[in-house]
Coordinates of C-alpha atoms and ligand atoms in Angstrom, one line a residue:
M1 CA 107.8 95.7 95.5
F2 CA 110.1 98.6 95.9
F3 CA 112.3 99.4 98.9
W4 CA 112.2 103.2 99.4
S5 CA 115.4 103.6 101.4
E6 CA 117.4 101.9 98.6
N7 CA 116.3 104.6 96.2
K8 CA 117.1 108.2 95.8
L9 CA 114.9 110.2 93.4
N10 CA 116.3 113.1 91.4
M11 CA 116.6 116.1 93.7
S12 CA 116.7 119.7 92.6
A13 CA 120.1 121.0 91.9
S14 CA 120.0 123.2 95.0
Q15 CA 119.0 120.3 97.2
A16 CA 121.8 118.1 95.8
K17 CA 124.3 121.0 96.3
S18 CA 123.3 121.7 99.9
D19 CA 123.6 117.9 100.7
E20 CA 127.2 117.9 99.3
T21 CA 128.1 120.8 101.5
L22 CA 126.6 119.3 104.6
M23 CA 129.5 117.1 105.4
G24 CA 129.0 115.1 108.6
Q25 CA 125.2 114.8 108.4
A26 CA 123.7 111.4 109.3
R27 CA 123.4 108.8 106.6
R28 CA 119.7 108.3 107.3
L29 CA 119.1 111.7 105.6
E30 CA 120.1 110.1 102.3
S31 CA 116.8 108.2 102.2
I32 CA 114.6 111.1 103.2
E33 CA 113.1 113.1 100.4
P34 CA 111.9 116.7 100.6
F35 CA 108.3 117.3 99.8
H36 CA 108.4 118.0 96.1
V37 CA 105.1 119.9 96.3
M38 CA 106.9 122.4 98.5
R39 CA 108.8 123.6 95.4
I40 CA 105.5 124.2 93.8
I41 CA 104.1 125.9 96.9
T42 CA 107.1 128.1 97.3
R43 CA 107.0 129.2 93.7
A44 CA 103.2 129.8 94.0
M45 CA 103.9 132.1 96.9
E46 CA 106.6 134.0 95.0
L47 CA 104.1 134.5 92.1
Q48 CA 101.4 135.6 94.5
N49 CA 103.8 138.1 96.2
S50 CA 104.6 139.5 92.9
G51 CA 100.9 140.1 92.2
T52 CA 99.9 137.0 90.2
D53 CA 96.7 135.4 91.4
I54 CA 97.1 131.7 92.1
V55 CA 94.4 129.1 92.7
N56 CA 96.2 126.9 95.2
L57 CA 95.0 123.3 95.2
A58 CA 98.3 121.9 96.4
V59 CA 98.1 122.2 100.2
G60 CA 96.5 119.4 102.0
E61 CA 94.5 121.1 104.7
P62 CA 91.0 122.3 105.4
D63 CA 90.0 125.8 104.4
F64 CA 87.5 126.3 107.3
P65 CA 88.3 128.0 110.6
T66 CA 88.7 126.0 113.7
P67 CA 85.2 125.7 115.3
K68 CA 84.2 128.4 117.7
L69 CA 83.9 126.4 120.9
I70 CA 87.5 125.1 120.5
V71 CA 88.8 128.6 120.0
D72 CA 86.8 129.9 123.0
A73 CA 88.2 127.1 125.2
A74 CA 91.8 128.0 124.1
V75 CA 91.3 131.7 124.9
K76 CA 89.8 130.9 128.3
A77 CA 92.6 128.5 129.1
L78 CA 95.3 131.1 128.1
R79 CA 93.6 133.8 130.3
T80 CA 93.1 131.6 133.3
D81 CA 95.9 129.0 133.4
S82 CA 99.6 129.0 133.0
M83 CA 100.7 126.8 130.2
R84 CA 102.8 123.9 131.5
Y85 CA 104.1 120.5 130.6
L86 CA 101.5 117.8 130.9
P87 CA 101.8 114.0 131.3
A88 CA 103.5 112.5 128.2
L89 CA 100.4 110.6 127.2
G90 CA 98.1 113.6 127.5
A91 CA 95.8 115.4 129.9
E92 CA 93.4 113.0 131.6
E93 CA 90.3 115.0 130.6
L94 CA 91.2 114.9 126.9
R95 CA 92.1 111.2 127.0
E96 CA 88.7 110.5 128.7
A97 CA 86.9 112.7 126.1
I98 CA 88.6 110.7 123.2
S99 CA 87.6 107.5 124.8
Q100 CA 84.0 108.7 125.0
W101 CA 84.2 109.8 121.4
Y102 CA 84.8 106.2 120.3
Q103 CA 81.8 105.1 122.3
Q104 CA 79.6 107.9 120.9
R105 CA 80.7 107.8 117.3
Y106 CA 81.3 104.0 116.8
G107 CA 79.8 102.4 119.8
I108 CA 83.1 100.8 120.8
D109 CA 84.9 100.7 124.1
V110 CA 88.4 102.1 124.0
P111 CA 89.8 102.5 127.5
K112 CA 91.5 105.8 128.3
R113 CA 94.7 104.0 129.3
R114 CA 95.3 103.0 125.7
I115 CA 94.9 106.6 124.3
A116 CA 98.0 108.6 123.8
V117 CA 97.7 112.3 122.9
T118 CA 100.4 113.4 120.5
T119 CA 101.7 116.4 118.5
G120 CA 99.5 115.8 115.5
S121 CA 99.1 112.4 114.1
S122 CA 102.7 113.0 112.9
G123 CA 103.8 112.6 116.5
A124 CA 101.7 109.5 116.8
L125 CA 103.2 108.0 113.6
L126 CA 106.8 108.8 114.7
L127 CA 106.3 107.2 118.1
T128 CA 104.6 104.2 116.6
M129 CA 107.5 103.5 114.2
G130 CA 109.8 104.2 117.1
V131 CA 108.3 101.4 119.2
L132 CA 107.9 98.9 116.3
V133 CA 110.9 99.4 113.9
S134 CA 114.5 98.3 114.5
P135 CA 117.2 99.0 112.0
G136 CA 116.7 96.8 108.9
D137 CA 113.1 96.1 109.6
K138 CA 110.5 96.5 106.9
V139 CA 107.1 98.1 106.9
I140 CA 104.7 97.4 104.1
M141 CA 102.7 100.3 102.7
S142 CA 100.8 101.1 99.5
D143 CA 102.3 103.1 96.7
P144 CA 100.9 105.7 96.4
S145 CA 100.6 106.7 100.0
Y146 CA 101.3 109.6 102.4
P147 CA 105.0 110.5 101.9
C148 CA 105.9 111.0 105.6
N149 CA 105.2 107.4 106.5
R150 CA 108.2 106.1 104.6
H151 CA 110.3 108.7 106.2
F152 CA 109.2 107.9 109.7
V153 CA 110.4 104.4 108.9
S154 CA 113.7 105.6 107.5
T155 CA 114.2 107.8 110.6
M156 CA 114.1 104.5 112.6
E157 CA 116.6 103.0 110.1
G158 CA 114.0 100.7 108.7
Q159 CA 112.8 100.3 105.1
S160 CA 109.4 100.8 103.5
S161 CA 108.3 98.1 101.3
L162 CA 106.2 100.0 98.8
V163 CA 103.5 97.9 97.2
P164 CA 102.1 99.3 93.9
V165 CA 98.3 99.5 94.1
G166 CA 95.8 100.7 91.6
P167 CA 92.1 101.0 90.8
D168 CA 91.5 97.3 91.0
S169 CA 92.0 97.3 94.8
N170 CA 90.6 100.8 95.3
Y171 CA 94.2 102.0 95.6
Q172 CA 94.5 100.1 98.9
L173 CA 96.4 97.0 100.1
T174 CA 94.7 93.7 100.3
A175 CA 95.4 90.6 102.3
E176 CA 96.8 88.9 99.2
L177 CA 99.2 91.8 98.5
V178 CA 100.4 91.8 102.2
E179 CA 100.9 88.0 102.1
K180 CA 102.8 88.2 98.8
N181 CA 105.1 91.0 99.9
W182 CA 105.8 89.8 103.4
T183 CA 109.5 88.9 104.1
D184 CA 111.5 87.7 107.1
H185 CA 112.3 91.3 107.9
T186 CA 108.8 92.7 107.7
V187 CA 107.4 93.8 111.1
A188 CA 104.4 95.9 110.3
V189 CA 101.8 97.0 107.7
M190 CA 100.6 100.5 107.4
V191 CA 97.3 101.5 105.8
A192 CA 95.3 104.8 105.7
S193 CA 91.6 104.9 105.2
P194 CA 90.5 107.2 103.7
S195 CA 93.9 107.6 102.0
N196 CA 96.0 110.6 101.1
P197 CA 96.4 111.0 98.1
T198 CA 93.7 108.8 96.6
G199 CA 90.7 109.6 98.9
T200 CA 89.7 106.0 98.8
S201 CA 88.8 103.9 101.8
I202 CA 89.5 100.3 102.7
K203 CA 86.5 98.1 103.4
L204 CA 86.3 96.8 107.0
D205 CA 86.2 93.1 105.8
V206 CA 89.3 93.7 103.7
L207 CA 91.0 95.3 106.7
R208 CA 90.0 92.4 108.9
D209 CA 91.6 90.0 106.4
I210 CA 94.8 92.0 106.3
H211 CA 94.8 92.0 110.1
R212 CA 94.5 88.2 110.1
V213 CA 97.5 87.8 107.8
V214 CA 99.6 90.3 109.7
R215 CA 98.8 88.6 113.0
A216 CA 99.5 85.1 111.6
K217 CA 103.0 86.4 110.5
G218 CA 103.6 87.9 114.0
G219 CA 103.6 91.5 112.8
T220 CA 101.6 94.6 113.7
L221 CA 98.9 96.5 111.8
I222 CA 98.9 100.3 111.8
V223 CA 95.7 102.0 110.6
D224 CA 95.7 105.8 110.0
E225 CA 92.1 107.1 110.5
I226 CA 93.0 110.8 110.3
Y227 CA 90.4 111.4 107.6
H228 CA 87.6 109.8 109.5
G229 CA 84.7 112.2 109.6
I230 CA 85.4 113.4 106.1
T231 CA 83.8 110.6 104.2
F232 CA 80.9 110.7 101.8
G233 CA 78.1 108.2 101.6
E234 CA 79.9 105.3 103.2
D235 CA 79.7 103.6 106.6
E236 CA 82.6 104.6 108.7
M237 CA 83.9 102.3 111.3
S238 CA 87.2 102.2 113.2
A239 CA 89.5 99.2 112.9
L240 CA 89.3 99.1 116.7
A241 CA 85.8 97.6 116.2
F242 CA 87.4 94.2 115.4
A243 CA 90.8 94.2 117.2
D244 CA 92.6 95.7 120.1
D245 CA 96.2 94.8 119.0
I246 CA 96.2 97.4 116.2
F247 CA 97.8 100.9 116.4
V248 CA 95.1 103.3 115.3
I249 CA 96.3 106.8 114.5
N250 CA 94.0 109.9 114.5
S251 CA 94.2 113.7 114.6
F252 CA 92.4 116.9 115.4
S253 CA 93.9 118.3 112.2
K254 CA 91.4 117.4 109.5
F255 CA 87.8 116.8 110.6
F256 CA 88.1 119.4 113.4
S257 CA 90.0 121.8 111.1
M258 CA 92.9 122.2 113.6
T259 CA 96.1 121.6 111.5
G260 CA 98.1 124.4 113.1
W261 CA 97.3 123.3 116.7
R262 CA 99.5 120.2 116.3
L263 CA 97.3 117.7 118.1
G264 CA 96.5 114.1 117.4
W265 CA 96.3 110.8 119.1
A266 CA 97.2 107.1 118.9
V267 CA 95.3 104.2 120.3
V268 CA 98.1 101.9 121.5
P269 CA 97.8 98.1 122.1
D270 CA 98.2 97.2 125.8
G271 CA 101.6 95.6 125.5
F272 CA 103.2 98.7 123.9
I273 CA 101.8 101.5 126.2
N274 CA 104.9 101.7 128.5
S275 CA 107.3 101.9 125.6
F276 CA 105.2 104.4 123.8
E277 CA 105.0 106.6 126.9
K278 CA 108.8 106.3 127.5
L279 CA 109.5 107.4 124.0
A280 CA 106.9 110.2 124.1
Q281 CA 108.5 111.5 127.4
N282 CA 111.9 111.6 125.8
L283 CA 111.0 113.0 122.4
F284 CA 108.3 115.5 123.2
I285 CA 107.8 115.7 127.0
S286 CA 104.2 116.4 126.2
S287 CA 101.9 117.8 123.5
P288 CA 100.9 121.5 123.7
D289 CA 98.9 122.3 126.8
V290 CA 96.7 125.0 125.2
A291 CA 95.8 122.8 122.3
Q292 CA 94.8 120.0 124.7
K293 CA 92.6 122.3 126.8
A294 CA 91.0 123.5 123.6
A295 CA 90.5 120.1 122.0
V296 CA 88.2 118.9 124.8
A297 CA 85.6 121.2 123.2
A298 CA 86.0 119.4 119.9
F299 CA 83.6 116.6 121.0
H300 CA 80.9 119.0 122.1
P301 CA 77.7 118.4 120.0
E302 CA 77.8 122.0 118.8
T303 CA 81.4 121.6 117.4
V304 CA 80.5 118.2 115.9
H305 CA 77.6 119.8 114.2
E306 CA 79.8 122.6 112.8
C307 CA 82.3 119.9 111.5
E308 CA 79.4 118.0 109.9
V309 CA 78.5 121.2 108.0
Y310 CA 82.1 121.4 106.9
R311 CA 81.8 117.8 105.7
S312 CA 78.8 118.5 103.5
R313 CA 80.8 121.4 102.0
Y314 CA 83.7 119.1 101.3
Q315 CA 81.3 116.8 99.5
E316 CA 80.0 119.6 97.3
Q317 CA 83.5 120.6 96.5
R318 CA 84.5 117.1 95.7
D319 CA 81.4 116.5 93.5
F320 CA 82.1 119.7 91.6
L321 CA 85.8 119.2 91.0
L322 CA 85.5 115.5 90.3
A323 CA 83.0 116.1 87.5
E324 CA 85.0 119.0 86.0
L325 CA 88.3 117.2 86.1
K326 CA 86.8 114.2 84.3
D327 CA 85.3 116.5 81.7
L328 CA 88.7 118.1 81.2
G329 CA 90.2 114.7 80.3
F330 CA 91.9 113.6 83.6
K331 CA 91.4 109.9 84.2
I332 CA 90.0 109.1 87.6
P333 CA 89.0 105.5 87.6
V334 CA 87.8 105.3 91.2
D335 CA 85.8 108.1 92.7
P336 CA 87.3 109.3 96.0
T337 CA 84.9 108.7 98.9
G338 CA 86.7 110.6 101.6
A339 CA 89.6 112.8 102.7
I340 CA 90.1 116.1 100.8
Y341 CA 91.8 114.9 97.6
I342 CA 91.3 113.8 94.0
Y343 CA 94.2 111.7 92.6
A344 CA 94.1 112.0 88.9
D345 CA 95.9 110.4 85.9
C346 CA 97.3 113.2 83.9
S347 CA 98.9 111.0 81.1
E348 CA 96.5 112.5 78.6
F349 CA 98.4 115.7 79.0
S350 CA 101.9 114.8 80.1
K351 CA 104.0 111.8 81.1
D352 CA 106.0 114.1 83.5
S353 CA 103.7 115.1 86.2
F354 CA 106.2 117.3 88.0
Q355 CA 106.8 119.3 84.8
F356 CA 103.1 119.3 84.3
C357 CA 102.5 120.8 87.7
Q358 CA 105.2 123.5 87.1
D359 CA 103.7 124.4 83.7
L360 CA 100.2 124.5 85.2
L361 CA 101.5 126.9 87.8
E362 CA 103.5 129.2 85.5
K363 CA 101.1 129.2 82.6
A364 CA 97.7 128.8 84.2
G365 CA 98.2 130.0 87.8
V366 CA 96.9 126.8 89.3
A367 CA 99.0 124.9 91.9
I368 CA 98.6 121.1 92.4
A369 CA 100.8 118.4 93.8
P370 CA 102.9 116.0 91.6
G371 CA 102.5 112.2 92.0
L372 CA 106.2 112.0 92.8
D373 CA 105.5 113.0 96.4
F374 CA 103.4 109.8 97.0
G375 CA 105.7 107.1 95.7
V376 CA 107.1 105.8 92.5
N377 CA 104.2 103.7 91.1
R378 CA 103.2 105.6 87.9
A379 CA 104.0 108.7 89.9
S380 CA 105.0 110.7 86.8
E381 CA 101.5 110.1 85.4
H382 CA 99.6 111.3 88.4
V383 CA 98.8 114.5 90.2
R384 CA 96.8 115.3 93.4
F385 CA 94.2 118.0 93.7
S386 CA 93.3 119.2 97.2
Y387 CA 89.8 120.6 97.0
P388 CA 88.9 122.4 100.2
K389 CA 88.2 125.7 98.6
P390 CA 85.0 127.7 98.0
I391 CA 83.2 126.6 94.7
P392 CA 83.9 130.0 93.0
V393 CA 87.7 129.4 93.6
L394 CA 87.4 125.9 92.2
T395 CA 85.4 127.2 89.2
E396 CA 88.2 129.7 88.5
G397 CA 90.8 126.9 88.7
V398 CA 88.9 124.8 86.3
K399 CA 88.4 127.7 83.9
R400 CA 92.2 128.4 83.9
M401 CA 93.0 124.7 83.4
R402 CA 90.5 124.4 80.5
K403 CA 92.0 127.3 78.8
Y404 CA 95.6 126.0 79.3
L405 CA 94.8 122.4 78.3
S406 CA 93.0 123.3 75.2
Ligands
PLP501 C1 97.4 110.3 105.8 C2 97.9 111.4 106.7 N1 98.4 111.0 107.9 C3 99.0 111.9 108.7 C4 99.1 113.2 108.4 C5 99.7 114.2 109.4 O1 98.8 115.1 109.9 P1 98.9 115.8 111.3 O2 100.2 115.6 111.9 O3 98.5 117.2 111.1 O4 97.8 115.1 112.2 C6 98.6 113.7 107.2 C7 98.7 115.1 106.8 O5 98.3 115.5 105.8 C8 98.0 112.7 106.3 O6 97.5 113.1 105.1

């Protein structure tokens, strides 16, 4: 096990320099890493601005527009209402709509009072860590996993216990791993299913076993379901189906293609609602009014149909890129069954994935994310491909990589 906040990975020279000059900044910043992929993305933009065509598979967001009814609802709201603060836990109408979504989608009862609308799932994750983590507390999470999670924990002056996972457990935690890595300071376990960067899901019975261990230890389970809706050929069920003492995180960003609207939600266990609300009032006042009015239309059958069409496109894109990457020589021992990513072992080509990403960008015009962003477990041998792009763009990316790698 590895404690993230005790480590400081190599930063770029400019980052280190700017830290030196920022005398007086809070110590917690020492354990917060920048997104390494941002260096790739910034360079990709520079190249693009100077006329070089770049196939960008680095950014983790849908390529499709926000569905029509959502946009129409936003325009109507902007024309007819003044945009104001709303209750910290969200507009009643939207909380009710989310509650009904759980009923309609999974057949489970999630009362409106437990639903908190937040500024993206990022807001939900920050507030969740805010109510669960005291200085020195530890939160178990898999390595690799979504980078911001460990930084939400550091912001609360806790530590992430990064547990290396691999193909044998579908790149996910198991009850045994949680049990083995639990310490007296551990207060929570965080999982994401499907996961960023691996695109793999955690089976409901495995999640149930993890929950059992966490409860027996007196801790709390947090389940990030932000990529629900973007799964291929597997049964999708919320963790709320088997327990109501779990924090479940979700978002309008991915399935509903609304990254820029900054809207998500948390389903909060009963005992924590008041604390969650108090913190939300103080940190955010409320989530954006226009986004909340628009998001009610996300659950309209016409919108859901549009998003299901997007889902089938994602599947085509995944199928295409997965086969091509394997053919190129990337090792992908577990096929991703959801999210919008392929996590690939690039050791055949390089043992320094960051350098590999830089070279691929400079010499082949393809931008991808280095493993370093997602943890330390064999990070230098892995890269992440984000595939929401039209097939002709993916085809061009593969063509360039084939030429470069050969
Ligand atoms: C696993 C995971 N959780 C949470 C987020 C945050 O997303 P948002 O704040 O847009 O809902 C992301 C974004 O990529 C993610 O991959």
